mmCIF file of C-alpha atoms and ligand atoms in Angstrom:
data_model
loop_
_atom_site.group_PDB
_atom_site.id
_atom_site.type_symbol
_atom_site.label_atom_id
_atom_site.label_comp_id
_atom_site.label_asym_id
_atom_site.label_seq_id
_atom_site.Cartn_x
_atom_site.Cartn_y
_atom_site.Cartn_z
ATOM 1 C CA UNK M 1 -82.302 103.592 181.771
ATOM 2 C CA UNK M 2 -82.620 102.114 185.159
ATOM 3 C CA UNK M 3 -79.762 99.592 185.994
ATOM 4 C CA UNK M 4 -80.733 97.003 188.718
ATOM 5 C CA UNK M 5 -77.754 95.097 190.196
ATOM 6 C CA UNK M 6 -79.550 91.651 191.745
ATOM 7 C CA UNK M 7 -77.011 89.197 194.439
ATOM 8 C CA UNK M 8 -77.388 86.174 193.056
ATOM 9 C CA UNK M 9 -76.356 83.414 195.758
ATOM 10 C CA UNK M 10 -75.874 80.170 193.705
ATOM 11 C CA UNK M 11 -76.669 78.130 197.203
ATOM 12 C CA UNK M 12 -80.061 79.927 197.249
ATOM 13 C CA UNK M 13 -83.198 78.982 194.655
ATOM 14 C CA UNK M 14 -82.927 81.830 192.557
ATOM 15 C CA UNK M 15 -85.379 80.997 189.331
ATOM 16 C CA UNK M 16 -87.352 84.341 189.481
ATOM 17 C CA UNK M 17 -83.650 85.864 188.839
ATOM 18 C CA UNK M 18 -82.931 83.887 186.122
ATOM 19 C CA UNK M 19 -86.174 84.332 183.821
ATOM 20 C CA UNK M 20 -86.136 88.007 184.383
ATOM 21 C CA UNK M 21 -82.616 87.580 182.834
ATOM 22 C CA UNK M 22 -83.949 85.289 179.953
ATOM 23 C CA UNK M 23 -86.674 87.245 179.545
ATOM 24 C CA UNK M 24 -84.687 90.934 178.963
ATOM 25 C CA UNK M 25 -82.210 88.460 176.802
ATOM 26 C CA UNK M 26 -85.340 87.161 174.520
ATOM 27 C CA UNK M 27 -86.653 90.676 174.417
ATOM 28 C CA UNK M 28 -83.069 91.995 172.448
ATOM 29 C CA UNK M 29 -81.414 93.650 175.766
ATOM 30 C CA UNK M 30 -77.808 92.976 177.118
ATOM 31 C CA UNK M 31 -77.533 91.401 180.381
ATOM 32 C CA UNK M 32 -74.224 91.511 182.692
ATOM 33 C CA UNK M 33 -73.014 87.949 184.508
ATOM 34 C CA UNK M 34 -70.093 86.502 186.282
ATOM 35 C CA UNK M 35 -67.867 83.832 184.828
ATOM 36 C CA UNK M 36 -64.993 82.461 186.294
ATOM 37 C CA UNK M 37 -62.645 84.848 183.979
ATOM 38 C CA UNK M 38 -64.221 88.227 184.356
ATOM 39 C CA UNK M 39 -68.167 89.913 184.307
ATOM 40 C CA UNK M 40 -69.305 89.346 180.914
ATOM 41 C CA UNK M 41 -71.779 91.779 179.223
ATOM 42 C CA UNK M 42 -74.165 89.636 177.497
ATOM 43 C CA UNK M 43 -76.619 89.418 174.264
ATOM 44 C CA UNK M 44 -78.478 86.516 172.123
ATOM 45 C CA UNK M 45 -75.899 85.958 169.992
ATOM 46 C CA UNK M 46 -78.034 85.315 166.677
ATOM 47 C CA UNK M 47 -79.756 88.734 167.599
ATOM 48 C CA UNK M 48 -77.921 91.105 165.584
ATOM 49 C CA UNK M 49 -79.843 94.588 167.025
ATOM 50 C CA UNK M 50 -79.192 92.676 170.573
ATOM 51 C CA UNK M 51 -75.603 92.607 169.654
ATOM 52 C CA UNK M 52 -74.961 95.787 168.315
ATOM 53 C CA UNK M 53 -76.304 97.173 171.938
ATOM 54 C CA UNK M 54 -72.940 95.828 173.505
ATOM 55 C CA UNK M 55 -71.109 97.618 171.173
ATOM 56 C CA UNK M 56 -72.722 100.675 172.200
ATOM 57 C CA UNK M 57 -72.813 99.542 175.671
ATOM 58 C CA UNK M 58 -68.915 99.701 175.913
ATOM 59 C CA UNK M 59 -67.882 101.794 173.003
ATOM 60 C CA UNK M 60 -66.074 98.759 171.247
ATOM 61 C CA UNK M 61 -64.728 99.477 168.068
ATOM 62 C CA UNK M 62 -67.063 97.710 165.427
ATOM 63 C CA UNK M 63 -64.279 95.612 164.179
ATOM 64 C CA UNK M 64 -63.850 93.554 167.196
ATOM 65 C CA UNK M 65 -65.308 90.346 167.278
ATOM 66 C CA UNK M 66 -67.115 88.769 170.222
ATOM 67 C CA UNK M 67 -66.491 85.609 171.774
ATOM 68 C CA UNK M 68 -69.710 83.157 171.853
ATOM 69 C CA UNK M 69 -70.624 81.331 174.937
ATOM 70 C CA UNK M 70 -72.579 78.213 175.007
ATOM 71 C CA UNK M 71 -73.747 75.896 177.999
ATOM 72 C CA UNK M 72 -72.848 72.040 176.538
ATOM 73 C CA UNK M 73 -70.093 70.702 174.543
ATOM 74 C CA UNK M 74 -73.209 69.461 171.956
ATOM 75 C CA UNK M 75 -74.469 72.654 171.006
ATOM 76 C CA UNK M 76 -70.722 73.547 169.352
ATOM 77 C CA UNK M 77 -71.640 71.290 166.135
ATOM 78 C CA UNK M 78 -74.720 73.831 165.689
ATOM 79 C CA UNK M 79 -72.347 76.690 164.775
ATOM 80 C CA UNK M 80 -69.225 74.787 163.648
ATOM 81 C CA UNK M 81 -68.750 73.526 160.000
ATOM 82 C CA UNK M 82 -66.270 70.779 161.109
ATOM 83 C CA UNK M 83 -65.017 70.401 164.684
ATOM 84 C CA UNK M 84 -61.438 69.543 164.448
ATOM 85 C CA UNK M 85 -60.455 66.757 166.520
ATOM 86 C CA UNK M 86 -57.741 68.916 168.819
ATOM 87 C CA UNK M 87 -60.212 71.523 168.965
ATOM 88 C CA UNK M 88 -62.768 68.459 170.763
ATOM 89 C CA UNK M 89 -60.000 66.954 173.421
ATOM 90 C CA UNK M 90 -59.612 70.624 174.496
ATOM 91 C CA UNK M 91 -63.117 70.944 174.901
ATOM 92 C CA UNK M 92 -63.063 67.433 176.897
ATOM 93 C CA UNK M 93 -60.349 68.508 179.284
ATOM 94 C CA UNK M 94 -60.729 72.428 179.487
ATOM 95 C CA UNK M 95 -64.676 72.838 179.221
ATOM 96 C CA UNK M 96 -66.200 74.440 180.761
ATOM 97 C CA UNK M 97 -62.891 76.763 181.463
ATOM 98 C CA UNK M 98 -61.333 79.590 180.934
ATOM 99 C CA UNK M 99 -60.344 78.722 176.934
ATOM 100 C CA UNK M 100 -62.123 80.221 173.823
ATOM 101 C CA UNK M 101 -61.472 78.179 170.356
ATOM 102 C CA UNK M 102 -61.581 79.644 167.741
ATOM 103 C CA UNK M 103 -62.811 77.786 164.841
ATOM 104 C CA UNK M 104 -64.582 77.911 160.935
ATOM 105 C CA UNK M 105 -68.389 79.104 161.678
ATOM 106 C CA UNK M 106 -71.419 77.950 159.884
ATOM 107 C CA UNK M 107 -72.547 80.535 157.541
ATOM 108 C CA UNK M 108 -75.469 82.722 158.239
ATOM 109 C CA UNK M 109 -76.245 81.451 161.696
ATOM 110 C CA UNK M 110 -74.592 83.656 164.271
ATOM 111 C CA UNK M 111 -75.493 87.297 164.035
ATOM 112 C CA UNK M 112 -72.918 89.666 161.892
ATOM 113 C CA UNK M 113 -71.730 91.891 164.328
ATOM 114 C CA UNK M 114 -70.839 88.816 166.612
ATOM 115 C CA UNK M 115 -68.108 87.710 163.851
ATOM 116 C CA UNK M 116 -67.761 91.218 162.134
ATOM 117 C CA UNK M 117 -67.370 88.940 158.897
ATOM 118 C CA UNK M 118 -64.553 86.464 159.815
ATOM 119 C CA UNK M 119 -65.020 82.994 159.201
ATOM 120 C CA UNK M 120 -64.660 82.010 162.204
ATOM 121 C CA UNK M 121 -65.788 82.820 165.763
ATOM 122 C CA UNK M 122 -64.369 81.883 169.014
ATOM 123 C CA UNK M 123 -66.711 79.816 171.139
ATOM 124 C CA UNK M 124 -66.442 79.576 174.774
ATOM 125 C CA UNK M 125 -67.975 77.266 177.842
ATOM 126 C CA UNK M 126 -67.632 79.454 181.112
ATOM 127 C CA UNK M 127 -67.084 77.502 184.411
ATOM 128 C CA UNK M 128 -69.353 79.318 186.576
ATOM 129 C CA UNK M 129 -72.626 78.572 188.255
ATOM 130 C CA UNK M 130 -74.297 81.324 187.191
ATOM 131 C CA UNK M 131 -73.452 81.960 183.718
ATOM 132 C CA UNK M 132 -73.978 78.039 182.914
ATOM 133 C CA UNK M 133 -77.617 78.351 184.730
ATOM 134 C CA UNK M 134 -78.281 81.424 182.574
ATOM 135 C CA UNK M 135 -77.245 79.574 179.039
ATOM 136 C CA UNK M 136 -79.091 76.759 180.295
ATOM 137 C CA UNK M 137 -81.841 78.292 180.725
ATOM 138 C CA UNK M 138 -82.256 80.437 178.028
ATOM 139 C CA UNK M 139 -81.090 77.680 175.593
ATOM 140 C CA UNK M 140 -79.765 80.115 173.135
ATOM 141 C CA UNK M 141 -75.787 81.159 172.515
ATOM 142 C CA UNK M 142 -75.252 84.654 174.218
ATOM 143 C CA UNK M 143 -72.526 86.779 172.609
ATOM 144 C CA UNK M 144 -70.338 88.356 175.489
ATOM 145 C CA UNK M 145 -67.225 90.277 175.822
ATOM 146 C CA UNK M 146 -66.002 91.663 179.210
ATOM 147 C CA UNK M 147 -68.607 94.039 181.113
ATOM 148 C CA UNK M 148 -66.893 97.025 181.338
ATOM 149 C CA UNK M 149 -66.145 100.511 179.062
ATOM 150 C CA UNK M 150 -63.949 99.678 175.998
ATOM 151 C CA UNK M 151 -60.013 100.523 177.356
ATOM 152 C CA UNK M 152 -60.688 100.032 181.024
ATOM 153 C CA UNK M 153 -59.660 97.462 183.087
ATOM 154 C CA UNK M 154 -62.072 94.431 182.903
ATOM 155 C CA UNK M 155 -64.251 93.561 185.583
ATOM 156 C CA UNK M 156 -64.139 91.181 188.654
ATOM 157 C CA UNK M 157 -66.602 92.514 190.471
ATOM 158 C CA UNK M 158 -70.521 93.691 190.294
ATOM 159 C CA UNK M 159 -69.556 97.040 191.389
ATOM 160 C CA UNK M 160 -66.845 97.328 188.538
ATOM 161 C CA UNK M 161 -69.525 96.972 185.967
ATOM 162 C CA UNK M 162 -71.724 99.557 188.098
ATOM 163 C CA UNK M 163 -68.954 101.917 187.307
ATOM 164 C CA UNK M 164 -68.895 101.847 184.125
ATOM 165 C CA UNK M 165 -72.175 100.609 182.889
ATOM 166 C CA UNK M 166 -74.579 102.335 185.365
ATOM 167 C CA UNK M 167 -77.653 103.465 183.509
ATOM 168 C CA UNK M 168 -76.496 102.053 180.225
ATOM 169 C CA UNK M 169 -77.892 98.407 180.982
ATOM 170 C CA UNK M 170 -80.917 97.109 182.563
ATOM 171 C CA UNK M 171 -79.416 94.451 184.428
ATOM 172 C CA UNK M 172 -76.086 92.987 186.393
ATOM 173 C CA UNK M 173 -76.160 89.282 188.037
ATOM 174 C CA UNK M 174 -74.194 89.755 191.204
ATOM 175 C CA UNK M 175 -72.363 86.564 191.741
ATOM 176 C CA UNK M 176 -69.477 88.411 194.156
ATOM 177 C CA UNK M 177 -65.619 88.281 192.671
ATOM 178 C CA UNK M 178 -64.953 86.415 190.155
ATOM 179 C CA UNK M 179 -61.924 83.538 190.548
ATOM 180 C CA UNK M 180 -59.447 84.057 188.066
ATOM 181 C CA UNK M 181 -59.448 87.700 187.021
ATOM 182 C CA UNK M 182 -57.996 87.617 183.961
ATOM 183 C CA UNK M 183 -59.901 86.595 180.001
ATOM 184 C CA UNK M 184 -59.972 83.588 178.796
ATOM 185 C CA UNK M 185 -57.239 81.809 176.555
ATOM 186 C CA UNK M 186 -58.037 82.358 173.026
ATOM 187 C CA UNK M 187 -56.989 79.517 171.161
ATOM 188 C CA UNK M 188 -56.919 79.634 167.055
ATOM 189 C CA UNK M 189 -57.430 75.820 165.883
ATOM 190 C CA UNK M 190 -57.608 77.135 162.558
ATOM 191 C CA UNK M 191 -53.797 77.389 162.091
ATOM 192 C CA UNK M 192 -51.257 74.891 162.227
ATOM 193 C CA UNK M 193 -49.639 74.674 164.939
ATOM 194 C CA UNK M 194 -52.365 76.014 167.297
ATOM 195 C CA UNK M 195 -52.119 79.770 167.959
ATOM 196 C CA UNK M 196 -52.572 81.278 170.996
ATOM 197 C CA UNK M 197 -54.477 84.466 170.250
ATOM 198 C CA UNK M 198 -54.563 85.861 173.916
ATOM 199 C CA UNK M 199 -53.185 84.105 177.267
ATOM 200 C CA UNK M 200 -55.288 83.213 180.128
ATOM 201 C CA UNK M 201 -55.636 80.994 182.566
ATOM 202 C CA UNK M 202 -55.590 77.534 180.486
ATOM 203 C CA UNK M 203 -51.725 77.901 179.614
ATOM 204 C CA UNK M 204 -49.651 77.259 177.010
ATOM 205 C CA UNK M 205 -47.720 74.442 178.972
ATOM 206 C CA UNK M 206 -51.375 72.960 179.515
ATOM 207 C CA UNK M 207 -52.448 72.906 175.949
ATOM 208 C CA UNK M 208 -49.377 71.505 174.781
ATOM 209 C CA UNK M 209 -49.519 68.743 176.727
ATOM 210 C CA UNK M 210 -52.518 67.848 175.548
ATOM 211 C CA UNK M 211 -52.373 68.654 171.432
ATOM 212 C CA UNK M 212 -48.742 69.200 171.231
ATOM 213 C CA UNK M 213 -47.124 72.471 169.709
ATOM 214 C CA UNK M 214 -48.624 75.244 170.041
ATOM 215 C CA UNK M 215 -47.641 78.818 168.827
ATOM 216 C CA UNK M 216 -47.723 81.664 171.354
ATOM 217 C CA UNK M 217 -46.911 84.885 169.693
ATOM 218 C CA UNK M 218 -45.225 88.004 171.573
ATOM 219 C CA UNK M 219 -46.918 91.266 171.627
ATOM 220 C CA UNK M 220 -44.275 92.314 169.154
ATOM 221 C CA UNK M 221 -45.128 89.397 166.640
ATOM 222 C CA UNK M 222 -48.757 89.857 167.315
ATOM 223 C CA UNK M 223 -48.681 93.076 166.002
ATOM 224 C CA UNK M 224 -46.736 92.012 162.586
ATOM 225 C CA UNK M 225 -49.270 91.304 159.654
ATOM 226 C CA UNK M 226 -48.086 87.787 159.225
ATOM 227 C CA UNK M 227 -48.830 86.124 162.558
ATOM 228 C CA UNK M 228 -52.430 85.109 162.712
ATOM 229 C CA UNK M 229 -54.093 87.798 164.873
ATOM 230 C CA UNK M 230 -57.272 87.961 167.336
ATOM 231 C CA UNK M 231 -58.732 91.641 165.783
ATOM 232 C CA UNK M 232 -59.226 93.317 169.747
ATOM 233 C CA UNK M 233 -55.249 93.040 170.016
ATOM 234 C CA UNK M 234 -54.693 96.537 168.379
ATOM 235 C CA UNK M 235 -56.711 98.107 170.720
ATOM 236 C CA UNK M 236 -55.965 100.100 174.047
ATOM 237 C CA UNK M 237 -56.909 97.922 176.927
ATOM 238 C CA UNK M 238 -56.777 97.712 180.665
ATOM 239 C CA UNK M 239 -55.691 101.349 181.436
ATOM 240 C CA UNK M 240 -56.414 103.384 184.252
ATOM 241 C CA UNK M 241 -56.452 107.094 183.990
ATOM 242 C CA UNK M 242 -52.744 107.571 185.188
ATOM 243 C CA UNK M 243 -50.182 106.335 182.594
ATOM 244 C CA UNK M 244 -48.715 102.834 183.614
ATOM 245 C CA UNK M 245 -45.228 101.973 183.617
ATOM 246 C CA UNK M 246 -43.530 98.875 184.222
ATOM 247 C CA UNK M 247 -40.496 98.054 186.344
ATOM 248 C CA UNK M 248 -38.157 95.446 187.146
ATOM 249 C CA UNK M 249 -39.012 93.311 189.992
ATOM 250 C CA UNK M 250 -35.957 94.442 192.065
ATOM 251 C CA UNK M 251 -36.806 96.159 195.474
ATOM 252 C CA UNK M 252 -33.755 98.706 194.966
ATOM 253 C CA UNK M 253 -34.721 99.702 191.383
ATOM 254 C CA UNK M 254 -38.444 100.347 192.600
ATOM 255 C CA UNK M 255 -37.284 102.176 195.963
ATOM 256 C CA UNK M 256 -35.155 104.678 193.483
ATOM 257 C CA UNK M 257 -37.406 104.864 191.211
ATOM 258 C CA UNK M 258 -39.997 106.329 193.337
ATOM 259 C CA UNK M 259 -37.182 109.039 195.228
ATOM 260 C CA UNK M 260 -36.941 110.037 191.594
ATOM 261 C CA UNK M 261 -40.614 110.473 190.907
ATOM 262 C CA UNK M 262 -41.108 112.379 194.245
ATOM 263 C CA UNK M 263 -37.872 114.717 193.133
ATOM 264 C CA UNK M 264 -40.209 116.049 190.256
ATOM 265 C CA UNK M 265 -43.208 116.205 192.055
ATOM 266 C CA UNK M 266 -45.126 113.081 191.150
ATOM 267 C CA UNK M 267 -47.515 111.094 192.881
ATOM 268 C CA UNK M 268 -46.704 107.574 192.670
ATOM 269 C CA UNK M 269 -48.686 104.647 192.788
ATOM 270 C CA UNK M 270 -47.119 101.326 193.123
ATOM 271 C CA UNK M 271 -48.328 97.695 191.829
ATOM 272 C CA UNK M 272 -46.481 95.020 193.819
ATOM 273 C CA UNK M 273 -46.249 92.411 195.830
ATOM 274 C CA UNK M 274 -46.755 92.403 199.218
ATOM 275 C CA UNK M 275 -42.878 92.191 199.957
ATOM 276 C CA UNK M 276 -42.872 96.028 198.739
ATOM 277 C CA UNK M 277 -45.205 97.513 201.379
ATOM 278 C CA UNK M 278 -42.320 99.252 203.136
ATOM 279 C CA UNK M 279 -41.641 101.532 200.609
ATOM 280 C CA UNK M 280 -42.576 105.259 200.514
ATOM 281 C CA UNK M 281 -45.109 105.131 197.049
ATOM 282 C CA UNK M 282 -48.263 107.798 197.613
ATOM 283 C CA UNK M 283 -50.586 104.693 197.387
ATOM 284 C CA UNK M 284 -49.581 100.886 197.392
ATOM 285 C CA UNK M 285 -51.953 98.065 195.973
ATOM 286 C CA UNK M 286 -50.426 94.537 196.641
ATOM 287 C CA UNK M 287 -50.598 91.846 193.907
ATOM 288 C CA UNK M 288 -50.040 89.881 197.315
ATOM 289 C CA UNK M 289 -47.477 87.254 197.790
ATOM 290 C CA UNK M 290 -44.410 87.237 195.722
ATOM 291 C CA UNK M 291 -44.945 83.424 194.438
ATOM 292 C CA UNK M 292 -48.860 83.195 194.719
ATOM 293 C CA UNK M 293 -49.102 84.038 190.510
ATOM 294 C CA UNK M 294 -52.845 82.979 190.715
ATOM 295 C CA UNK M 295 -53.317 85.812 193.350
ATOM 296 C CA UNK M 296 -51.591 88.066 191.736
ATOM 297 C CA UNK M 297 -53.855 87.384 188.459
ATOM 298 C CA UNK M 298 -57.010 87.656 190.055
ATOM 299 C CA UNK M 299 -56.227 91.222 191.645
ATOM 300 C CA UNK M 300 -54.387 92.881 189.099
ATOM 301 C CA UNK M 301 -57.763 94.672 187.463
ATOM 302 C CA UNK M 302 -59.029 95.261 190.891
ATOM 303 C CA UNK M 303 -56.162 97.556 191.462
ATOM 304 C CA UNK M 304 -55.748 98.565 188.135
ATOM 305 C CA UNK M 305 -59.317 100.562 188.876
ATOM 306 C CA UNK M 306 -58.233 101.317 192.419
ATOM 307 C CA UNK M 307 -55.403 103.725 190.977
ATOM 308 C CA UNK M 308 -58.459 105.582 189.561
ATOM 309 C CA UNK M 309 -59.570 106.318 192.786
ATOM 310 C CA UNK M 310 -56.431 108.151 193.480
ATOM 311 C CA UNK M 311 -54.653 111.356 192.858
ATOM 312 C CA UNK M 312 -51.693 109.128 191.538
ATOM 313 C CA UNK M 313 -50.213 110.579 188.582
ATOM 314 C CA UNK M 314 -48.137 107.983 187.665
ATOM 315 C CA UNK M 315 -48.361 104.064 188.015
ATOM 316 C CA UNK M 316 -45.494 101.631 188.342
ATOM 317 C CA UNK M 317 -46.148 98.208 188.087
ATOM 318 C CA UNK M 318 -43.674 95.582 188.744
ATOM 319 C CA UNK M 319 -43.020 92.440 186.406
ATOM 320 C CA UNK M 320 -43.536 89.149 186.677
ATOM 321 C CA UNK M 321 -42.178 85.930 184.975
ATOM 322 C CA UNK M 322 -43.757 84.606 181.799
ATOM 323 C CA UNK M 323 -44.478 81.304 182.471
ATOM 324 C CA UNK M 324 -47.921 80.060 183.129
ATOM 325 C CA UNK M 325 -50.500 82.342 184.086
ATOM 326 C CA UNK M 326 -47.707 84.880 184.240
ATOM 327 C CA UNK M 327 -47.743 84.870 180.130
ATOM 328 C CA UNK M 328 -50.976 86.433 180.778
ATOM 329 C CA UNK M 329 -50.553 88.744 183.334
ATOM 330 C CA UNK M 330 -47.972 89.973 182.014
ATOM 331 C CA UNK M 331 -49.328 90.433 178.623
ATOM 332 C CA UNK M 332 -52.569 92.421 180.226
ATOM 333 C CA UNK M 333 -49.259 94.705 181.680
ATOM 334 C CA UNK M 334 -47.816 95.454 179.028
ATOM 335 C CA UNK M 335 -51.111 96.636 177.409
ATOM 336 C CA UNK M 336 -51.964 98.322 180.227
ATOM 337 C CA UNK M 337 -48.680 100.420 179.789
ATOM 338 C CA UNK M 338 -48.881 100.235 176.245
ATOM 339 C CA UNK M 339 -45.607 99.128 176.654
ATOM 340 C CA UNK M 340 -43.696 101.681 178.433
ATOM 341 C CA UNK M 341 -40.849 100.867 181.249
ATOM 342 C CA UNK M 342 -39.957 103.196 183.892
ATOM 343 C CA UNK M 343 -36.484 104.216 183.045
ATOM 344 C CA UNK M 344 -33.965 106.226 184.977
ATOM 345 C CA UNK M 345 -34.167 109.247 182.037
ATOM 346 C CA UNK M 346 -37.788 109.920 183.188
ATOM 347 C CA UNK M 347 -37.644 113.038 183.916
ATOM 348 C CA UNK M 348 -35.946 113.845 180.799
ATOM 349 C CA UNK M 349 -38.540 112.947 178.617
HETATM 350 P P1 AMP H 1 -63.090 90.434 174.657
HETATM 351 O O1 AMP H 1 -64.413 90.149 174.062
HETATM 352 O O2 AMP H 1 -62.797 91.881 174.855
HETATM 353 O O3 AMP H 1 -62.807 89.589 175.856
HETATM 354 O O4 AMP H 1 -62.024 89.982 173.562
HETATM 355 C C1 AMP H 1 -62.198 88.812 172.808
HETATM 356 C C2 AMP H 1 -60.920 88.535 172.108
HETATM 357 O O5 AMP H 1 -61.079 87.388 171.291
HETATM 358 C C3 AMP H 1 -60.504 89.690 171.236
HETATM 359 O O6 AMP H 1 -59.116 89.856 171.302
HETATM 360 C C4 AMP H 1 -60.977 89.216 169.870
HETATM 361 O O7 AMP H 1 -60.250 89.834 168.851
HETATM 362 C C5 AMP H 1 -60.734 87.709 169.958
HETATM 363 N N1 AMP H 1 -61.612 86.982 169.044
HETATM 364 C C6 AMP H 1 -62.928 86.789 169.156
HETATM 365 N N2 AMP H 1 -63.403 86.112 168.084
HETATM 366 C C7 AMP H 1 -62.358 85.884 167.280
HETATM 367 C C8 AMP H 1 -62.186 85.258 166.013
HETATM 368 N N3 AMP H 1 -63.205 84.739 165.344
HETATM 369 N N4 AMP H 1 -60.955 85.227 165.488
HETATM 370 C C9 AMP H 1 -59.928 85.765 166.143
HETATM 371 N N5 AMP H 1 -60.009 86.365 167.323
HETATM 372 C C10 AMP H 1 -61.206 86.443 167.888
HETATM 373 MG MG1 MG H 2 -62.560 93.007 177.131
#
């Protein structure tokens, strides 16, 4: 199959674009768009053969749901039983945004492998020119989880989703980077308190402000059976080809760190911010500066992929605090290291 990557310049009248977008969507084929959280790859979500071709698309295991994206607030009641009223003052202050909320779906209406037979699905309003135009346009709910191979680093970019998806899908929008870099919040209504299924950018300090307490799981209590889960969380995700580990956020720890890996022969790339460019790592990609978190989010699968481009063969990645957006970046970390921390025994194990 022939993939063709089209600019799309939201300044520029770009209809022609759009319809032969609508038109592959109509016609059962997967589409790839900007949001303002990462490239989604796209299908009519009530499609089910449509569906099933993101799957294969990206290898994703069949028990993963996908998150449904919609362009208006209104069209929510369509595939929602009964719209809690939390769930609606999120959608008033966070649509469209970077926050998916989960809640109990209509039966029979959205496609099977879109909910992979929960009772609920996660439904999403993207803040982003072109995806909005898109689901405007086509006037139909478009099933889409990130645009890139299952396990690898999500995409920001056109060119990411070249990478990975060249000659595999007819079509990528080209809307340049996208802003935040990192997947939506995924927010569980259907629990009491709120859970937070996956950070993002809408934060837990955000949403609590607004709806009051809200549950954020670790990792750790993620993976125990009784915290309510979101099914893609058992999954490998985010990893480059080297293994990732992390590593304190302490300049003298790092520098020794690396003296260490170079002892035994290693080539090291490093994931910090810019305050670490001095030292002596084989290949250095900044997560810029030390208190811009935003920055730092909207990089980190940039130069995630970036290491692939390398003879690295190992990754260290330094750590940042949890709070806002940091809850998420550092929870795409420690997936992307499955977990692992540098330690001085290294080379012992
Ligand atoms: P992705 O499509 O890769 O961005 O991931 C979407 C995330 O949302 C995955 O972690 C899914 O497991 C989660 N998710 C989607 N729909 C639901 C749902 N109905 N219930 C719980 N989690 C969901
Ligand atoms: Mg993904």
């Amino acid at each position: 199959m022939k993939t063709t990557c089209i600019p799309v310049d939201i300044n520029v009248d770009n209809d022609e674009v759009y319809s032969q977008a609508v038109d592959l969507l109509n016609r059962g084929e997967v589409v790839a768009f900007p949001t303002e959280t990462v490239y989604g790859l796209g299908a009519v979500a009530t499609n089910d053969e449509a569906v099933k071709k993101i799957f294969a698309a990206k290898g994703r295991p069949s028990d993963n749901p996908l998150i449904v994206h919609i362009g208006s607030i209104e069209e929510v009641s369509t595939y929602i039983e009964e719209i809690p009223d939390i769930a609606l003052k999120c959608m008033e202050l966070f649509w469209p945004g970077p926050l998916t909320i989960v809640m109990k779906a209509k039966k029979d209406i959205l496609a099977p492998s879109v909910t992979v037979g929960l009772s609920t699905v996660g439904l999403r309003m993207p803040d982003h020119a072109i995806a909005l135009k898109l689901l405007q346009t086509l006037k139909k709910p478009v099933a889409a989880p990130s645009a890139n191979k299952s396990g690898k680093p999500s995409p920001t970019k056109a060119q990411h989703v070249e990478e990975d998806l060249q000659g595999i899908i007819p079509l990528i929008l080209d809307g340049g980077s996208t802003g935040i870099g990192l997947e939506s919040t995924v927010l569980d209504v259907t629990v009491n308190p709120p859970a937070i299924l996956r950070p993002g950018g809408v934060t837990k300090e955000m949403l609590e402000e607004l709806i009051g307490e809200v549950f954020q799981p670790s990792l750790i209590e993620q993976e125990q059976k009784e915290t309510p889960k979101a099914p893609g969380m058992k999954y490998t995700h985010y990893a480059p080809n080297a293994p990732v580990y992390l590593i304190e956020k302490d300049k003298e720890i790092v520098k020794s760190a690396i003296k260490q890996l170079h002892q035994v022969g290693e080539k090291v790339a490093l994931l910090a911010p810019s305050q670490y460019l001095d030292l002596s790592a084989d290949y250095y990609f900044s997560f810029g500066d030390e208190g811009n978190i935003e920055e730092f989010g909207s990089k980190l699968y940039e130069d995630l992929r970036a290491c692939d481009k390398t003879n690295a063969t190992i990754i260290l990645a330094t750590t940042t605090s949890t709070e806002g957006v940091g809850a998420a970046i550092m929870n795409r970390l420690e997936k992307a290291a499955g977990r692992k921390w540098f330690t001085k025994d290294y080379a012992n194990n």
